[in-house]
Amino acid sequence: MRTTYEGGAPLAEVVRSGFVEGLHRGSVAVLDAAGEPVAGTGDVTSPIFPRSASKPMQAIGMLRAGLPLSDPADVALVSASHAGEEFHVARVGALLAAAGLDESALGCPPDLPMGELAREAVLRAGGGPTRARMNCSGKHTGMVLTCLAAGWPREGYWRPEHPLQQRLRETVEEFTGERAAAVGVDGCGAPVLAVSLTGLARAFLRLVTAEPGSAARTVADAMRAYPEVVGGTWAEDSRLMRGLPGALVKIGAEGVIAAALPGVGAVAVKIDDGAARARMPVLVSALRRLGVRAPVLDEYAELPLLGGGLPVGAVRPLW
């Protein structure tokens, strides 16, 4: 594996009024049901930061370390990049309260909800940023509760040298089949590990094909059963999991998204400029290469562009 991501190929074009005004470059890895590469473009073997697409693997590590969650919706929350809707915030609060804690135990920064509607609702009510509303608060709650269960100190649980993070690193490396090429600080303050797009796709495929009852299968099943907990009412990954039964999908910042379907294969996408608008059309194009068809994919095959409030073009895949 090279140590520096070299950038990708043209993946999507921005067409306005029949004129191509921009391009999004990136990389895509496509694996078949056996985990073998069957398509791809760009640099799929050099490391990238998957950002929040790593959360399912981190959740597996927490469960293996003793995180005591009996409700699958709570497992989904620990794997989530939630939109900060009230049901997300309430579930975070309930998990912390059951352990005698409140959101001051979380190491993530205070934030407003990620979802536009939820953010507007908080501001209209006179509210402001809180740790529980931060989109990674579910993961951080899981990390705190794992430390309590494992007998590890809660202080500095987000630091790479903490026993928790060492255990989670082992899990990410196990499921991707790669050694982490770098360790960074994610937006929430927790570590993020650099792996390739091929490794990320491999990890998602391993989750959906894991043995029933295993930690990996528990995470995959929980996310698929409660997709709105993972993202939100209008989140792309949530809607795709709801409309494509059996699919495991997770977005990450900087234009990352990964998806897997048992018996079909897996896809991992990185948009080089980090533009979220390009990742869904490219993901749909990749899934169609695996023979996947569903009405929800048609919804995301192109992203409309507006002019004067009316559709005048689209972001559409080139690959």
Short mmCIF file of C-alpha atoms in Angstrom, two decimals, residues 99-213:
data_model
loop_
_atom_site.label_atom_id
_atom_site.label_comp_id
_atom_site.label_asym_id
_atom_site.label_seq_id
_atom_site.Cartn_x
_atom_site.Cartn_y
_atom_site.Cartn_z
CA ALA A 99 -25.05 4.92 33.89
CA GLY A 100 -25.44 7.86 36.28
CA LEU A 101 -23.84 10.29 33.83
CA ASP A 102 -24.83 13.29 31.76
CA GLU A 103 -23.44 14.79 28.58
CA SER A 104 -20.54 16.41 30.44
CA ALA A 105 -18.97 12.93 30.35
CA LEU A 106 -18.66 13.16 26.55
CA GLY A 107 -15.44 14.31 24.92
CA CYS A 108 -17.04 15.46 21.68
CA PRO A 109 -17.47 19.23 21.20
CA PRO A 110 -20.84 20.96 21.62
CA ASP A 111 -22.64 21.45 18.33
CA LEU A 112 -25.99 22.17 16.74
CA PRO A 113 -27.83 19.34 14.99
CA MET A 114 -26.42 18.35 11.61
CA GLY A 115 -29.85 18.17 10.00
CA GLU A 116 -31.19 21.49 8.73
CA LEU A 117 -34.72 21.01 10.07
CA ALA A 118 -33.51 19.88 13.48
CA ARG A 119 -31.05 22.78 13.66
CA GLU A 120 -33.76 25.31 12.85
CA ALA A 121 -36.06 23.79 15.46
CA VAL A 122 -33.40 24.15 18.17
CA LEU A 123 -32.67 27.75 17.27
CA ARG A 124 -36.37 28.69 17.13
CA ALA A 125 -36.79 27.27 20.62
CA GLY A 126 -33.90 29.39 21.90
CA GLY A 127 -31.52 26.46 22.21
CA GLY A 128 -27.88 26.22 21.23
CA PRO A 129 -25.00 23.80 20.78
CA THR A 130 -24.74 20.86 23.18
CA ARG A 131 -22.55 17.75 23.26
CA ALA A 132 -25.56 15.45 22.93
CA ARG A 133 -26.64 17.20 19.72
CA MET A 134 -23.23 16.69 18.11
CA ASN A 135 -23.60 14.09 15.35
CA CYS A 136 -20.99 11.77 16.90
CA SER A 137 -22.48 11.83 20.41
CA GLY A 138 -23.80 8.29 20.03
CA LYS A 139 -20.31 6.96 19.33
CA HIS A 140 -18.85 8.93 22.22
CA THR A 141 -21.57 7.66 24.54
CA GLY A 142 -20.69 4.12 23.52
CA MET A 143 -17.02 4.81 24.18
CA VAL A 144 -17.70 6.14 27.67
CA LEU A 145 -19.94 3.20 28.55
CA THR A 146 -17.38 0.74 27.17
CA CYS A 147 -14.74 2.21 29.47
CA LEU A 148 -17.06 1.72 32.44
CA ALA A 149 -17.77 -1.89 31.45
CA ALA A 150 -14.12 -2.75 30.79
CA GLY A 151 -12.76 -1.01 33.88
CA TRP A 152 -10.77 1.48 31.84
CA PRO A 153 -10.44 5.13 32.92
CA ARG A 154 -12.91 7.52 31.34
CA GLU A 155 -10.34 10.31 31.35
CA GLY A 156 -8.88 10.83 27.89
CA TYR A 157 -10.85 7.95 26.39
CA TRP A 158 -10.60 9.67 22.98
CA ARG A 159 -6.79 9.72 22.89
CA PRO A 160 -5.08 7.22 20.54
CA GLU A 161 -2.98 5.74 23.35
CA HIS A 162 -5.99 4.95 25.56
CA PRO A 163 -6.73 1.19 25.92
CA LEU A 164 -10.14 1.70 24.32
CA GLN A 165 -8.72 3.29 21.20
CA GLN A 166 -6.04 0.63 20.96
CA ARG A 167 -8.75 -2.02 20.99
CA LEU A 168 -10.78 -0.17 18.36
CA ARG A 169 -7.73 0.19 16.15
CA GLU A 170 -7.22 -3.57 16.29
CA THR A 171 -10.82 -4.07 15.19
CA VAL A 172 -10.57 -1.66 12.25
CA GLU A 173 -7.37 -3.32 11.09
CA GLU A 174 -8.93 -6.77 11.44
CA PHE A 175 -12.00 -6.00 9.32
CA THR A 176 -10.21 -3.96 6.65
CA GLY A 177 -7.36 -6.48 6.48
CA GLU A 178 -4.86 -3.61 6.59
CA ARG A 179 -2.56 -1.89 9.04
CA ALA A 180 -3.60 1.71 9.60
CA ALA A 181 -1.28 3.93 7.57
CA ALA A 182 -1.92 6.99 9.74
CA VAL A 183 -3.88 8.13 12.78
CA GLY A 184 -5.69 11.43 12.65
CA VAL A 185 -8.09 13.42 14.80
CA ASP A 186 -11.65 13.21 13.52
CA GLY A 187 -14.06 16.12 13.71
CA CYS A 188 -15.42 14.83 17.01
CA GLY A 189 -11.96 14.54 18.58
CA ALA A 190 -11.71 10.74 18.47
CA PRO A 191 -9.08 8.97 16.35
CA VAL A 192 -9.63 8.20 12.68
CA LEU A 193 -7.48 5.58 10.95
CA ALA A 194 -6.25 5.71 7.35
CA VAL A 195 -7.10 2.64 5.26
CA SER A 196 -7.75 2.09 1.57
CA LEU A 197 -11.10 2.17 -0.18
CA THR A 198 -10.63 -1.51 -0.98
CA GLY A 199 -10.12 -2.21 2.72
CA LEU A 200 -13.19 -0.19 3.62
CA ALA A 201 -15.36 -2.07 1.12
CA ARG A 202 -13.92 -5.36 2.41
CA ALA A 203 -14.86 -4.42 5.97
CA PHE A 204 -18.47 -3.64 5.06
CA LEU A 205 -18.78 -6.93 3.19
CA ARG A 206 -17.46 -8.77 6.23
CA LEU A 207 -20.07 -7.10 8.43
CA VAL A 208 -23.04 -8.18 6.33
CA THR A 209 -21.73 -11.74 5.94
CA ALA A 210 -20.68 -12.24 9.57
CA GLU A 211 -22.04 -15.14 11.61
CA PRO A 212 -25.39 -14.46 13.30
CA GLY A 213 -24.83 -13.57 16.94
#
